[in-house]
Amino acid sequence: MARNDQRWHWAPEELALASGPDAGFWIADGLRRGAFDVGGLVPPVFDAFARVFHPVYLHDGDDWTRVNWGTIARQHGTTAHAAMSWQTITGTHRPGNDPEEGSLPRPEASVLATILRHHTTTPDECWFAIWDGYGDEGRPPAGIERLDASRNMVVLHGPITAAEARFGAAPHHSGGGCSANLWWPNDHTWCVATDIDHKSTHVGGNSACIDAILTDPRLEAFPVSGTQFIGWAADTVNPHPPHGT
C-alpha cells in the first residue's frame, strides 16, 4: 500500500496523506463516468446499493432536533422515496434549513462507520479521499498526486473511526469542516461516496452490508440500483417546482 507519515494541516489528525492515489485506482477504473447514475459515484461492482439521506438539524432552544426527509415530505404533502430531491419534497429551490450538501453529517458518519466495520476484514486499514477544490486553505502539500474519481481527489489513510472526523475543522473541535467525499476499506468490500453537489450519500456493498444500513433506525436510507439516475430530474413521483420559486 502506498502510504507515508506526512500530515496535512487541513486533514483530520487521525489521517495521514497517502504517497499516491493507487489505493483508489479500482474506484477510478470502475466508475461509469458521465452516466449521471449511482454507478458514476460508486463503482457498480457491488451486489447492492443504498442512498443515505442527510437529515436537517433544526435549532430548538438550546438543543438541535434531527428531522429526516420523510418528516419534511409529510409536512409538505409530498412523497418520500429513493429518488426524491430536497427541492421536490419541499416544493422550492430557495435555500433555507437545508441538509448538509457535499458532506455526510458527523452523527450519520459515526453510525455508518459502526455498521460498516462489521463488513470488512480491514477496519483499521481504510482510505479516505477529499475533493481538492476547496480553495487555497484546503490545498494539500505540493507534489501530492491526485486520484481522478470523476473529480480530483487527495487520498489519505487511517482507521474507519476517522470517518466521523472533519476536514478543515480545528483539532478536537466538535463542529465545522466537512466529511471525506469517498472512503473504503483496504479489502474493497464496500465504498461510500458523498458528492460535493449532493445532500445524500451513496454506499455500495454486499447484500448483508446494505441490509444493515437500510434497517438501522438511526439512518434514513433507501435501496437503489447502480443504474438509478441521480440528475435533477430523477424524481418522477413529486412535481418539480419552477425555477425561481
JSON list of C-alpha atoms in Angstrom, two decimals:
[
{"chain": "A", "resi": 1, "resn": "MET", "atom": "CA", "xyz": [0.00, 0.00, 0.00]},
{"chain": "A", "resi": 2, "resn": "ALA", "atom": "CA", "xyz": [1.29, 3.46, -0.88]},
{"chain": "A", "resi": 3, "resn": "ARG", "atom": "CA", "xyz": [1.38, 5.41, 2.37]},
{"chain": "A", "resi": 4, "resn": "ASN", "atom": "CA", "xyz": [3.59, 7.72, 4.35]},
{"chain": "A", "resi": 5, "resn": "ASP", "atom": "CA", "xyz": [3.50, 9.66, 7.60]},
{"chain": "A", "resi": 6, "resn": "GLN", "atom": "CA", "xyz": [3.10, 13.10, 6.08]},
{"chain": "A", "resi": 7, "resn": "ARG", "atom": "CA", "xyz": [0.41, 15.18, 7.77]},
{"chain": "A", "resi": 8, "resn": "TRP", "atom": "CA", "xyz": [-1.75, 17.85, 6.21]},
{"chain": "A", "resi": 9, "resn": "HIS", "atom": "CA", "xyz": [-2.96, 20.72, 8.38]},
{"chain": "A", "resi": 10, "resn": "TRP", "atom": "CA", "xyz": [-6.42, 20.72, 6.77]},
{"chain": "A", "resi": 11, "resn": "ALA", "atom": "CA", "xyz": [-6.97, 16.99, 7.29]},
{"chain": "A", "resi": 12, "resn": "PRO", "atom": "CA", "xyz": [-8.19, 15.31, 10.48]},
{"chain": "A", "resi": 13, "resn": "GLU", "atom": "CA", "xyz": [-5.30, 14.39, 12.75]},
{"chain": "A", "resi": 14, "resn": "GLU", "atom": "CA", "xyz": [-6.36, 10.73, 12.53]},
{"chain": "A", "resi": 15, "resn": "LEU", "atom": "CA", "xyz": [-5.40, 10.63, 8.84]},
{"chain": "A", "resi": 16, "resn": "ALA", "atom": "CA", "xyz": [-2.08, 10.73, 7.01]},
{"chain": "A", "resi": 17, "resn": "LEU", "atom": "CA", "xyz": [-1.53, 11.50, 3.36]},
{"chain": "A", "resi": 18, "resn": "ALA", "atom": "CA", "xyz": [-1.01, 8.55, 1.04]},
{"chain": "A", "resi": 19, "resn": "SER", "atom": "CA", "xyz": [2.14, 8.56, -1.06]},
{"chain": "A", "resi": 20, "resn": "GLY", "atom": "CA", "xyz": [-0.01, 8.32, -4.16]},
{"chain": "A", "resi": 21, "resn": "PRO", "atom": "CA", "xyz": [-3.54, 7.64, -5.39]},
{"chain": "A", "resi": 22, "resn": "ASP", "atom": "CA", "xyz": [-3.03, 3.99, -6.33]},
{"chain": "A", "resi": 23, "resn": "ALA", "atom": "CA", "xyz": [-5.21, 2.69, -3.47]},
{"chain": "A", "resi": 24, "resn": "GLY", "atom": "CA", "xyz": [-8.17, 4.27, -5.26]},
{"chain": "A", "resi": 25, "resn": "PHE", "atom": "CA", "xyz": [-7.41, 3.14, -8.81]},
{"chain": "A", "resi": 26, "resn": "TRP", "atom": "CA", "xyz": [-10.04, 0.39, -8.57]},
{"chain": "A", "resi": 27, "resn": "ILE", "atom": "CA", "xyz": [-12.66, 3.08, -7.96]},
{"chain": "A", "resi": 28, "resn": "ALA", "atom": "CA", "xyz": [-11.44, 5.36, -10.73]},
{"chain": "A", "resi": 29, "resn": "ASP", "atom": "CA", "xyz": [-11.33, 2.45, -13.17]},
{"chain": "A", "resi": 30, "resn": "GLY", "atom": "CA", "xyz": [-14.77, 1.16, -12.17]},
{"chain": "A", "resi": 31, "resn": "LEU", "atom": "CA", "xyz": [-16.86, 4.34, -12.20]},
{"chain": "A", "resi": 32, "resn": "ARG", "atom": "CA", "xyz": [-19.37, 4.77, -15.00]},
{"chain": "A", "resi": 33, "resn": "ARG", "atom": "CA", "xyz": [-18.28, 8.26, -15.93]},
{"chain": "A", "resi": 34, "resn": "GLY", "atom": "CA", "xyz": [-20.75, 10.71, -17.38]},
{"chain": "A", "resi": 35, "resn": "ALA", "atom": "CA", "xyz": [-23.72, 8.43, -16.73]},
{"chain": "A", "resi": 36, "resn": "PHE", "atom": "CA", "xyz": [-25.35, 10.59, -14.01]},
{"chain": "A", "resi": 37, "resn": "ASP", "atom": "CA", "xyz": [-26.32, 7.48, -12.11]},
{"chain": "A", "resi": 38, "resn": "VAL", "atom": "CA", "xyz": [-25.25, 5.76, -8.90]},
{"chain": "A", "resi": 39, "resn": "GLY", "atom": "CA", "xyz": [-22.54, 3.90, -10.82]},
{"chain": "A", "resi": 40, "resn": "GLY", "atom": "CA", "xyz": [-20.95, 7.26, -11.55]},
{"chain": "A", "resi": 41, "resn": "LEU", "atom": "CA", "xyz": [-20.40, 7.82, -7.83]},
{"chain": "A", "resi": 42, "resn": "VAL", "atom": "CA", "xyz": [-19.77, 4.29, -6.52]},
{"chain": "A", "resi": 43, "resn": "PRO", "atom": "CA", "xyz": [-18.20, 1.61, -8.73]},
{"chain": "A", "resi": 44, "resn": "PRO", "atom": "CA", "xyz": [-21.05, -0.63, -9.97]},
{"chain": "A", "resi": 45, "resn": "VAL", "atom": "CA", "xyz": [-19.25, -3.77, -8.85]},
{"chain": "A", "resi": 46, "resn": "PHE", "atom": "CA", "xyz": [-21.31, -4.41, -5.71]},
{"chain": "A", "resi": 47, "resn": "ASP", "atom": "CA", "xyz": [-24.34, -6.62, -5.08]},
{"chain": "A", "resi": 48, "resn": "ALA", "atom": "CA", "xyz": [-26.42, -3.81, -3.60]},
{"chain": "A", "resi": 49, "resn": "PHE", "atom": "CA", "xyz": [-26.54, -0.06, -3.02]},
{"chain": "A", "resi": 50, "resn": "ALA", "atom": "CA", "xyz": [-28.16, 2.34, -0.56]},
{"chain": "A", "resi": 51, "resn": "ARG", "atom": "CA", "xyz": [-28.84, 6.05, -0.59]},
{"chain": "A", "resi": 52, "resn": "VAL", "atom": "CA", "xyz": [-28.47, 7.63, 2.86]},
{"chain": "A", "resi": 53, "resn": "PHE", "atom": "CA", "xyz": [-30.24, 10.98, 3.25]},
{"chain": "A", "resi": 54, "resn": "HIS", "atom": "CA", "xyz": [-28.58, 13.75, 5.24]},
{"chain": "A", "resi": 55, "resn": "PRO", "atom": "CA", "xyz": [-31.06, 14.96, 7.86]},
{"chain": "A", "resi": 56, "resn": "VAL", "atom": "CA", "xyz": [-31.84, 18.55, 8.73]},
{"chain": "A", "resi": 57, "resn": "TYR", "atom": "CA", "xyz": [-30.72, 19.69, 12.16]},
{"chain": "A", "resi": 58, "resn": "LEU", "atom": "CA", "xyz": [-33.09, 22.41, 13.40]},
{"chain": "A", "resi": 59, "resn": "HIS", "atom": "CA", "xyz": [-32.27, 24.64, 16.34]},
{"chain": "A", "resi": 60, "resn": "ASP", "atom": "CA", "xyz": [-34.77, 24.18, 19.15]},
{"chain": "A", "resi": 61, "resn": "GLY", "atom": "CA", "xyz": [-33.89, 26.41, 22.07]},
{"chain": "A", "resi": 62, "resn": "ASP", "atom": "CA", "xyz": [-30.61, 25.13, 23.45]},
{"chain": "A", "resi": 63, "resn": "ASP", "atom": "CA", "xyz": [-30.84, 21.89, 21.51]},
{"chain": "A", "resi": 64, "resn": "TRP", "atom": "CA", "xyz": [-30.73, 20.66, 17.94]},
{"chain": "A", "resi": 65, "resn": "THR", "atom": "CA", "xyz": [-33.51, 18.46, 16.61]},
{"chain": "A", "resi": 66, "resn": "ARG", "atom": "CA", "xyz": [-32.83, 15.92, 13.88]},
{"chain": "A", "resi": 67, "resn": "VAL", "atom": "CA", "xyz": [-35.52, 15.91, 11.18]},
{"chain": "A", "resi": 68, "resn": "ASN", "atom": "CA", "xyz": [-35.46, 13.39, 8.33]},
{"chain": "A", "resi": 69, "resn": "TRP", "atom": "CA", "xyz": [-36.68, 13.80, 4.77]},
{"chain": "A", "resi": 70, "resn": "GLY", "atom": "CA", "xyz": [-39.73, 11.63, 5.35]},
{"chain": "A", "resi": 71, "resn": "THR", "atom": "CA", "xyz": [-40.98, 14.03, 8.01]},
{"chain": "A", "resi": 72, "resn": "ILE", "atom": "CA", "xyz": [-40.37, 17.02, 5.75]},
{"chain": "A", "resi": 73, "resn": "ALA", "atom": "CA", "xyz": [-42.20, 15.28, 2.89]},
{"chain": "A", "resi": 74, "resn": "ARG", "atom": "CA", "xyz": [-45.24, 14.61, 5.09]},
{"chain": "A", "resi": 75, "resn": "GLN", "atom": "CA", "xyz": [-45.28, 18.25, 6.19]},
{"chain": "A", "resi": 76, "resn": "HIS", "atom": "CA", "xyz": [-45.37, 19.34, 2.54]},
{"chain": "A", "resi": 77, "resn": "GLY", "atom": "CA", "xyz": [-47.76, 16.68, 1.29]},
{"chain": "A", "resi": 78, "resn": "THR", "atom": "CA", "xyz": [-45.11, 15.06, -0.90]},
{"chain": "A", "resi": 79, "resn": "THR", "atom": "CA", "xyz": [-43.79, 11.51, -1.12]},
{"chain": "A", "resi": 80, "resn": "ALA", "atom": "CA", "xyz": [-40.53, 10.23, 0.34]},
{"chain": "A", "resi": 81, "resn": "HIS", "atom": "CA", "xyz": [-38.85, 7.69, -1.95]},
{"chain": "A", "resi": 82, "resn": "ALA", "atom": "CA", "xyz": [-35.41, 6.62, -3.16]},
{"chain": "A", "resi": 83, "resn": "ALA", "atom": "CA", "xyz": [-35.10, 9.17, -5.96]},
{"chain": "A", "resi": 84, "resn": "MET", "atom": "CA", "xyz": [-36.54, 12.20, -4.17]},
{"chain": "A", "resi": 85, "resn": "SER", "atom": "CA", "xyz": [-34.70, 15.52, -4.11]},
{"chain": "A", "resi": 86, "resn": "TRP", "atom": "CA", "xyz": [-34.82, 18.22, -1.48]},
{"chain": "A", "resi": 87, "resn": "GLN", "atom": "CA", "xyz": [-36.41, 20.61, -3.96]},
{"chain": "A", "resi": 88, "resn": "THR", "atom": "CA", "xyz": [-39.19, 18.22, -4.96]},
{"chain": "A", "resi": 89, "resn": "ILE", "atom": "CA", "xyz": [-40.23, 17.32, -1.42]},
{"chain": "A", "resi": 90, "resn": "THR", "atom": "CA", "xyz": [-40.15, 20.93, -0.18]},
{"chain": "A", "resi": 91, "resn": "GLY", "atom": "CA", "xyz": [-41.54, 22.49, -3.37]},
{"chain": "A", "resi": 92, "resn": "THR", "atom": "CA", "xyz": [-38.90, 25.21, -3.57]},
{"chain": "A", "resi": 93, "resn": "HIS", "atom": "CA", "xyz": [-35.43, 25.94, -4.89]},
{"chain": "A", "resi": 94, "resn": "ARG", "atom": "CA", "xyz": [-34.88, 28.66, -2.30]},
{"chain": "A", "resi": 95, "resn": "PRO", "atom": "CA", "xyz": [-32.28, 27.89, 0.35]},
{"chain": "A", "resi": 96, "resn": "GLY", "atom": "CA", "xyz": [-33.47, 27.55, 3.91]},
{"chain": "A", "resi": 97, "resn": "ASN", "atom": "CA", "xyz": [-32.89, 24.97, 6.61]},
{"chain": "A", "resi": 98, "resn": "ASP", "atom": "CA", "xyz": [-31.31, 22.54, 4.17]},
{"chain": "A", "resi": 99, "resn": "PRO", "atom": "CA", "xyz": [-29.41, 19.31, 4.81]},
{"chain": "A", "resi": 100, "resn": "GLU", "atom": "CA", "xyz": [-25.64, 19.38, 4.56]},
{"chain": "A", "resi": 101, "resn": "GLU", "atom": "CA", "xyz": [-24.55, 19.33, 0.92]},
{"chain": "A", "resi": 102, "resn": "GLY", "atom": "CA", "xyz": [-21.37, 17.53, -0.04]},
{"chain": "A", "resi": 103, "resn": "SER", "atom": "CA", "xyz": [-20.68, 16.35, 3.50]},
{"chain": "A", "resi": 104, "resn": "LEU", "atom": "CA", "xyz": [-22.05, 13.42, 5.50]},
{"chain": "A", "resi": 105, "resn": "PRO", "atom": "CA", "xyz": [-23.00, 14.84, 8.93]},
{"chain": "A", "resi": 106, "resn": "ARG", "atom": "CA", "xyz": [-20.88, 13.65, 11.82]},
{"chain": "A", "resi": 107, "resn": "PRO", "atom": "CA", "xyz": [-23.63, 11.66, 13.65]},
{"chain": "A", "resi": 108, "resn": "GLU", "atom": "CA", "xyz": [-24.58, 9.77, 10.49]},
{"chain": "A", "resi": 109, "resn": "ALA", "atom": "CA", "xyz": [-20.92, 9.18, 9.60]},
{"chain": "A", "resi": 110, "resn": "SER", "atom": "CA", "xyz": [-20.38, 7.66, 13.04]},
{"chain": "A", "resi": 111, "resn": "VAL", "atom": "CA", "xyz": [-23.38, 5.35, 12.68]},
{"chain": "A", "resi": 112, "resn": "LEU", "atom": "CA", "xyz": [-22.37, 4.32, 9.18]},
{"chain": "A", "resi": 113, "resn": "ALA", "atom": "CA", "xyz": [-18.81, 3.57, 10.26]},
{"chain": "A", "resi": 114, "resn": "THR", "atom": "CA", "xyz": [-20.11, 1.47, 13.16]},
{"chain": "A", "resi": 115, "resn": "ILE", "atom": "CA", "xyz": [-22.18, -0.60, 10.73]},
{"chain": "A", "resi": 116, "resn": "LEU", "atom": "CA", "xyz": [-19.52, -0.90, 8.05]},
{"chain": "A", "resi": 117, "resn": "ARG", "atom": "CA", "xyz": [-16.74, -2.02, 10.40]},
{"chain": "A", "resi": 118, "resn": "HIS", "atom": "CA", "xyz": [-18.63, -5.33, 10.70]},
{"chain": "A", "resi": 119, "resn": "HIS", "atom": "CA", "xyz": [-18.50, -5.79, 6.92]},
{"chain": "A", "resi": 120, "resn": "THR", "atom": "CA", "xyz": [-14.77, -5.56, 6.33]},
{"chain": "A", "resi": 121, "resn": "THR", "atom": "CA", "xyz": [-11.72, -7.51, 7.45]},
{"chain": "A", "resi": 122, "resn": "THR", "atom": "CA", "xyz": [-9.63, -4.31, 7.46]},
{"chain": "A", "resi": 123, "resn": "PRO", "atom": "CA", "xyz": [-11.41, -1.73, 9.67]},
{"chain": "A", "resi": 124, "resn": "ASP", "atom": "CA", "xyz": [-8.08, -0.25, 10.74]},
{"chain": "A", "resi": 125, "resn": "GLU", "atom": "CA", "xyz": [-6.83, -0.06, 7.14]},
{"chain": "A", "resi": 126, "resn": "CYS", "atom": "CA", "xyz": [-9.14, 2.34, 5.32]},
{"chain": "A", "resi": 127, "resn": "TRP", "atom": "CA", "xyz": [-8.73, 5.02, 2.70]},
{"chain": "A", "resi": 128, "resn": "PHE", "atom": "CA", "xyz": [-10.34, 8.44, 2.53]},
{"chain": "A", "resi": 129, "resn": "ALA", "atom": "CA", "xyz": [-10.45, 10.83, -0.41]},
{"chain": "A", "resi": 130, "resn": "ILE", "atom": "CA", "xyz": [-11.39, 14.51, -0.38]},
{"chain": "A", "resi": 131, "resn": "TRP", "atom": "CA", "xyz": [-12.04, 16.82, -3.33]},
{"chain": "A", "resi": 132, "resn": "ASP", "atom": "CA", "xyz": [-9.08, 19.12, -3.94]},
{"chain": "A", "resi": 133, "resn": "GLY", "atom": "CA", "xyz": [-11.21, 22.14, -4.91]},
{"chain": "A", "resi": 134, "resn": "TYR", "atom": "CA", "xyz": [-11.98, 23.68, -1.53]},
{"chain": "A", "resi": 135, "resn": "GLY", "atom": "CA", "xyz": [-9.66, 26.63, -2.15]},
{"chain": "A", "resi": 136, "resn": "ASP", "atom": "CA", "xyz": [-6.20, 27.70, -1.07]},
{"chain": "A", "resi": 137, "resn": "GLU", "atom": "CA", "xyz": [-6.84, 26.97, 2.61]},
{"chain": "A", "resi": 138, "resn": "GLY", "atom": "CA", "xyz": [-7.51, 23.33, 1.82]},
{"chain": "A", "resi": 139, "resn": "ARG", "atom": "CA", "xyz": [-4.73, 22.91, -0.72]},
{"chain": "A", "resi": 140, "resn": "PRO", "atom": "CA", "xyz": [-2.58, 19.86, 0.08]},
{"chain": "A", "resi": 141, "resn": "PRO", "atom": "CA", "xyz": [1.23, 19.95, 0.05]},
{"chain": "A", "resi": 142, "resn": "ALA", "atom": "CA", "xyz": [2.92, 20.34, -3.31]},
{"chain": "A", "resi": 143, "resn": "GLY", "atom": "CA", "xyz": [3.72, 17.16, -5.20]},
{"chain": "A", "resi": 144, "resn": "ILE", "atom": "CA", "xyz": [0.74, 15.14, -3.95]},
{"chain": "A", "resi": 145, "resn": "GLU", "atom": "CA", "xyz": [-0.69, 13.22, -6.89]},
{"chain": "A", "resi": 146, "resn": "ARG", "atom": "CA", "xyz": [-4.49, 13.26, -7.19]},
{"chain": "A", "resi": 147, "resn": "LEU", "atom": "CA", "xyz": [-6.96, 10.44, -7.74]},
{"chain": "A", "resi": 148, "resn": "ASP", "atom": "CA", "xyz": [-9.19, 11.07, -10.76]},
{"chain": "A", "resi": 149, "resn": "ALA", "atom": "CA", "xyz": [-12.51, 9.70, -9.50]},
{"chain": "A", "resi": 150, "resn": "SER", "atom": "CA", "xyz": [-14.81, 11.92, -11.59]},
{"chain": "A", "resi": 151, "resn": "ARG", "atom": "CA", "xyz": [-13.37, 14.76, -9.50]},
{"chain": "A", "resi": 152, "resn": "ASN", "atom": "CA", "xyz": [-9.74, 15.23, -8.48]},
{"chain": "A", "resi": 153, "resn": "MET", "atom": "CA", "xyz": [-9.25, 13.76, -5.02]},
{"chain": "A", "resi": 154, "resn": "VAL", "atom": "CA", "xyz": [-6.49, 13.74, -2.41]},
{"chain": "A", "resi": 155, "resn": "VAL", "atom": "CA", "xyz": [-6.11, 10.28, -0.83]},
{"chain": "A", "resi": 156, "resn": "LEU", "atom": "CA", "xyz": [-5.35, 9.67, 2.86]},
{"chain": "A", "resi": 157, "resn": "HIS", "atom": "CA", "xyz": [-5.30, 6.59, 5.08]},
{"chain": "A", "resi": 158, "resn": "GLY", "atom": "CA", "xyz": [-6.37, 5.73, 8.61]},
{"chain": "A", "resi": 159, "resn": "PRO", "atom": "CA", "xyz": [-8.85, 3.70, 10.67]},
{"chain": "A", "resi": 160, "resn": "ILE", "atom": "CA", "xyz": [-12.56, 3.54, 9.93]},
{"chain": "A", "resi": 161, "resn": "THR", "atom": "CA", "xyz": [-13.23, 5.63, 13.04]},
{"chain": "A", "resi": 162, "resn": "ALA", "atom": "CA", "xyz": [-11.81, 8.62, 11.14]},
{"chain": "A", "resi": 163, "resn": "ALA", "atom": "CA", "xyz": [-14.98, 8.66, 9.02]},
{"chain": "A", "resi": 164, "resn": "GLU", "atom": "CA", "xyz": [-16.63, 10.99, 11.51]},
{"chain": "A", "resi": 165, "resn": "ALA", "atom": "CA", "xyz": [-13.67, 13.38, 11.65]},
{"chain": "A", "resi": 166, "resn": "ARG", "atom": "CA", "xyz": [-13.89, 16.64, 9.70]},
{"chain": "A", "resi": 167, "resn": "PHE", "atom": "CA", "xyz": [-11.60, 18.14, 7.10]},
{"chain": "A", "resi": 168, "resn": "GLY", "atom": "CA", "xyz": [-11.00, 21.83, 7.73]},
{"chain": "A", "resi": 169, "resn": "ALA", "atom": "CA", "xyz": [-12.02, 21.67, 11.40]},
{"chain": "A", "resi": 170, "resn": "ALA", "atom": "CA", "xyz": [-9.68, 22.59, 14.22]},
{"chain": "A", "resi": 171, "resn": "PRO", "atom": "CA", "xyz": [-8.36, 19.58, 16.17]},
{"chain": "A", "resi": 172, "resn": "HIS", "atom": "CA", "xyz": [-10.80, 18.35, 18.82]},
{"chain": "A", "resi": 173, "resn": "HIS", "atom": "CA", "xyz": [-13.44, 20.83, 17.63]},
{"chain": "A", "resi": 174, "resn": "SER", "atom": "CA", "xyz": [-16.93, 19.34, 17.59]},
{"chain": "A", "resi": 175, "resn": "GLY", "atom": "CA", "xyz": [-18.31, 21.32, 14.66]},
{"chain": "A", "resi": 176, "resn": "GLY", "atom": "CA", "xyz": [-17.34, 22.76, 11.29]},
{"chain": "A", "resi": 177, "resn": "GLY", "atom": "CA", "xyz": [-15.46, 21.19, 8.45]},
{"chain": "A", "resi": 178, "resn": "CYS", "atom": "CA", "xyz": [-16.63, 18.54, 6.03]},
{"chain": "A", "resi": 179, "resn": "SER", "atom": "CA", "xyz": [-16.53, 14.78, 5.65]},
{"chain": "A", "resi": 180, "resn": "ALA", "atom": "CA", "xyz": [-14.48, 12.79, 3.17]},
{"chain": "A", "resi": 181, "resn": "ASN", "atom": "CA", "xyz": [-16.09, 12.51, -0.26]},
{"chain": "A", "resi": 182, "resn": "LEU", "atom": "CA", "xyz": [-15.03, 8.88, -0.70]},
{"chain": "A", "resi": 183, "resn": "TRP", "atom": "CA", "xyz": [-13.99, 6.21, 1.80]},
{"chain": "A", "resi": 184, "resn": "TRP", "atom": "CA", "xyz": [-13.42, 2.48, 1.53]},
{"chain": "A", "resi": 185, "resn": "PRO", "atom": "CA", "xyz": [-11.60, -0.36, 3.33]},
{"chain": "A", "resi": 186, "resn": "ASN", "atom": "CA", "xyz": [-8.42, -1.95, 2.07]},
{"chain": "A", "resi": 187, "resn": "ASP", "atom": "CA", "xyz": [-10.30, -5.16, 1.21]},
{"chain": "A", "resi": 188, "resn": "HIS", "atom": "CA", "xyz": [-12.72, -3.25, -1.08]},
{"chain": "A", "resi": 189, "resn": "THR", "atom": "CA", "xyz": [-15.82, -4.81, 0.48]},
{"chain": "A", "resi": 190, "resn": "TRP", "atom": "CA", "xyz": [-17.76, -1.55, 0.34]},
{"chain": "A", "resi": 191, "resn": "CYS", "atom": "CA", "xyz": [-17.46, 2.04, -0.81]},
{"chain": "A", "resi": 192, "resn": "VAL", "atom": "CA", "xyz": [-19.04, 5.26, 0.48]},
{"chain": "A", "resi": 193, "resn": "ALA", "atom": "CA", "xyz": [-19.48, 8.33, -1.75]},
{"chain": "A", "resi": 194, "resn": "THR", "atom": "CA", "xyz": [-20.68, 11.81, -0.79]},
{"chain": "A", "resi": 195, "resn": "ASP", "atom": "CA", "xyz": [-20.57, 14.01, -3.88]},
{"chain": "A", "resi": 196, "resn": "ILE", "atom": "CA", "xyz": [-19.96, 17.72, -3.32]},
{"chain": "A", "resi": 197, "resn": "ASP", "atom": "CA", "xyz": [-23.27, 18.60, -5.02]},
{"chain": "A", "resi": 198, "resn": "HIS", "atom": "CA", "xyz": [-25.48, 16.10, -3.20]},
{"chain": "A", "resi": 199, "resn": "LYS", "atom": "CA", "xyz": [-27.43, 16.19, 0.06]},
{"chain": "A", "resi": 200, "resn": "SER", "atom": "CA", "xyz": [-27.21, 12.41, 0.37]},
{"chain": "A", "resi": 201, "resn": "THR", "atom": "CA", "xyz": [-24.56, 9.70, 0.48]},
{"chain": "A", "resi": 202, "resn": "HIS", "atom": "CA", "xyz": [-24.41, 6.51, -1.59]},
{"chain": "A", "resi": 203, "resn": "VAL", "atom": "CA", "xyz": [-22.98, 3.21, -0.38]},
{"chain": "A", "resi": 204, "resn": "GLY", "atom": "CA", "xyz": [-22.18, 0.05, -2.31]},
{"chain": "A", "resi": 205, "resn": "GLY", "atom": "CA", "xyz": [-21.60, -3.32, -0.65]},
{"chain": "A", "resi": 206, "resn": "ASN", "atom": "CA", "xyz": [-22.83, -6.87, -0.38]},
{"chain": "A", "resi": 207, "resn": "SER", "atom": "CA", "xyz": [-26.47, -7.58, 0.44]},
{"chain": "A", "resi": 208, "resn": "ALA", "atom": "CA", "xyz": [-25.86, -8.10, 4.17]},
{"chain": "A", "resi": 209, "resn": "CYS", "atom": "CA", "xyz": [-23.96, -4.84, 4.42]},
{"chain": "A", "resi": 210, "resn": "ILE", "atom": "CA", "xyz": [-26.63, -2.81, 2.65]},
{"chain": "A", "resi": 211, "resn": "ASP", "atom": "CA", "xyz": [-29.44, -4.51, 4.58]},
{"chain": "A", "resi": 212, "resn": "ALA", "atom": "CA", "xyz": [-27.74, -3.45, 7.82]},
{"chain": "A", "resi": 213, "resn": "ILE", "atom": "CA", "xyz": [-27.77, 0.15, 6.63]},
{"chain": "A", "resi": 214, "resn": "LEU", "atom": "CA", "xyz": [-31.38, 0.04, 5.44]},
{"chain": "A", "resi": 215, "resn": "THR", "atom": "CA", "xyz": [-32.68, -1.45, 8.68]},
{"chain": "A", "resi": 216, "resn": "ASP", "atom": "CA", "xyz": [-30.79, 0.78, 11.12]},
{"chain": "A", "resi": 217, "resn": "PRO", "atom": "CA", "xyz": [-33.30, 3.23, 12.67]},
{"chain": "A", "resi": 218, "resn": "ARG", "atom": "CA", "xyz": [-30.57, 5.84, 13.14]},
{"chain": "A", "resi": 219, "resn": "LEU", "atom": "CA", "xyz": [-30.28, 6.33, 9.39]},
{"chain": "A", "resi": 220, "resn": "GLU", "atom": "CA", "xyz": [-32.81, 7.29, 6.74]},
{"chain": "A", "resi": 221, "resn": "ALA", "atom": "CA", "xyz": [-31.87, 5.16, 3.76]},
{"chain": "A", "resi": 222, "resn": "PHE", "atom": "CA", "xyz": [-33.49, 3.65, 0.69]},
{"chain": "A", "resi": 223, "resn": "PRO", "atom": "CA", "xyz": [-32.27, 0.85, -1.59]},
{"chain": "A", "resi": 224, "resn": "VAL", "atom": "CA", "xyz": [-31.18, 1.98, -5.04]},
{"chain": "A", "resi": 225, "resn": "SER", "atom": "CA", "xyz": [-29.72, 0.27, -8.08]},
{"chain": "A", "resi": 226, "resn": "GLY", "atom": "CA", "xyz": [-26.38, 1.00, -9.66]},
{"chain": "A", "resi": 227, "resn": "THR", "atom": "CA", "xyz": [-28.23, 2.49, -12.63]},
{"chain": "A", "resi": 228, "resn": "GLN", "atom": "CA", "xyz": [-30.53, 4.77, -10.60]},
{"chain": "A", "resi": 229, "resn": "PHE", "atom": "CA", "xyz": [-30.47, 8.22, -12.24]},
{"chain": "A", "resi": 230, "resn": "ILE", "atom": "CA", "xyz": [-29.16, 10.95, -9.91]},
{"chain": "A", "resi": 231, "resn": "GLY", "atom": "CA", "xyz": [-29.69, 14.04, -12.08]},
{"chain": "A", "resi": 232, "resn": "TRP", "atom": "CA", "xyz": [-32.05, 16.92, -11.33]},
{"chain": "A", "resi": 233, "resn": "ALA", "atom": "CA", "xyz": [-34.98, 15.11, -12.99]},
{"chain": "A", "resi": 234, "resn": "ALA", "atom": "CA", "xyz": [-34.54, 11.84, -11.08]},
{"chain": "A", "resi": 235, "resn": "ASP", "atom": "CA", "xyz": [-37.71, 12.34, -9.02]},
{"chain": "A", "resi": 236, "resn": "THR", "atom": "CA", "xyz": [-40.61, 11.18, -11.20]},
{"chain": "A", "resi": 237, "resn": "VAL", "atom": "CA", "xyz": [-43.07, 10.97, -8.29]},
{"chain": "A", "resi": 238, "resn": "ASN", "atom": "CA", "xyz": [-43.20, 14.51, -6.91]},
{"chain": "A", "resi": 239, "resn": "PRO", "atom": "CA", "xyz": [-43.73, 17.64, -9.02]},
{"chain": "A", "resi": 240, "resn": "HIS", "atom": "CA", "xyz": [-40.69, 19.76, -9.75]},
{"chain": "A", "resi": 241, "resn": "PRO", "atom": "CA", "xyz": [-41.00, 23.36, -8.55]},
{"chain": "A", "resi": 242, "resn": "PRO", "atom": "CA", "xyz": [-40.48, 26.04, -11.20]},
{"chain": "A", "resi": 243, "resn": "HIS", "atom": "CA", "xyz": [-37.07, 27.66, -11.11]},
{"chain": "A", "resi": 244, "resn": "GLY", "atom": "CA", "xyz": [-37.11, 30.87, -9.13]},
{"chain": "A", "resi": 245, "resn": "THR", "atom": "CA", "xyz": [-39.64, 29.55, -6.62]}
]
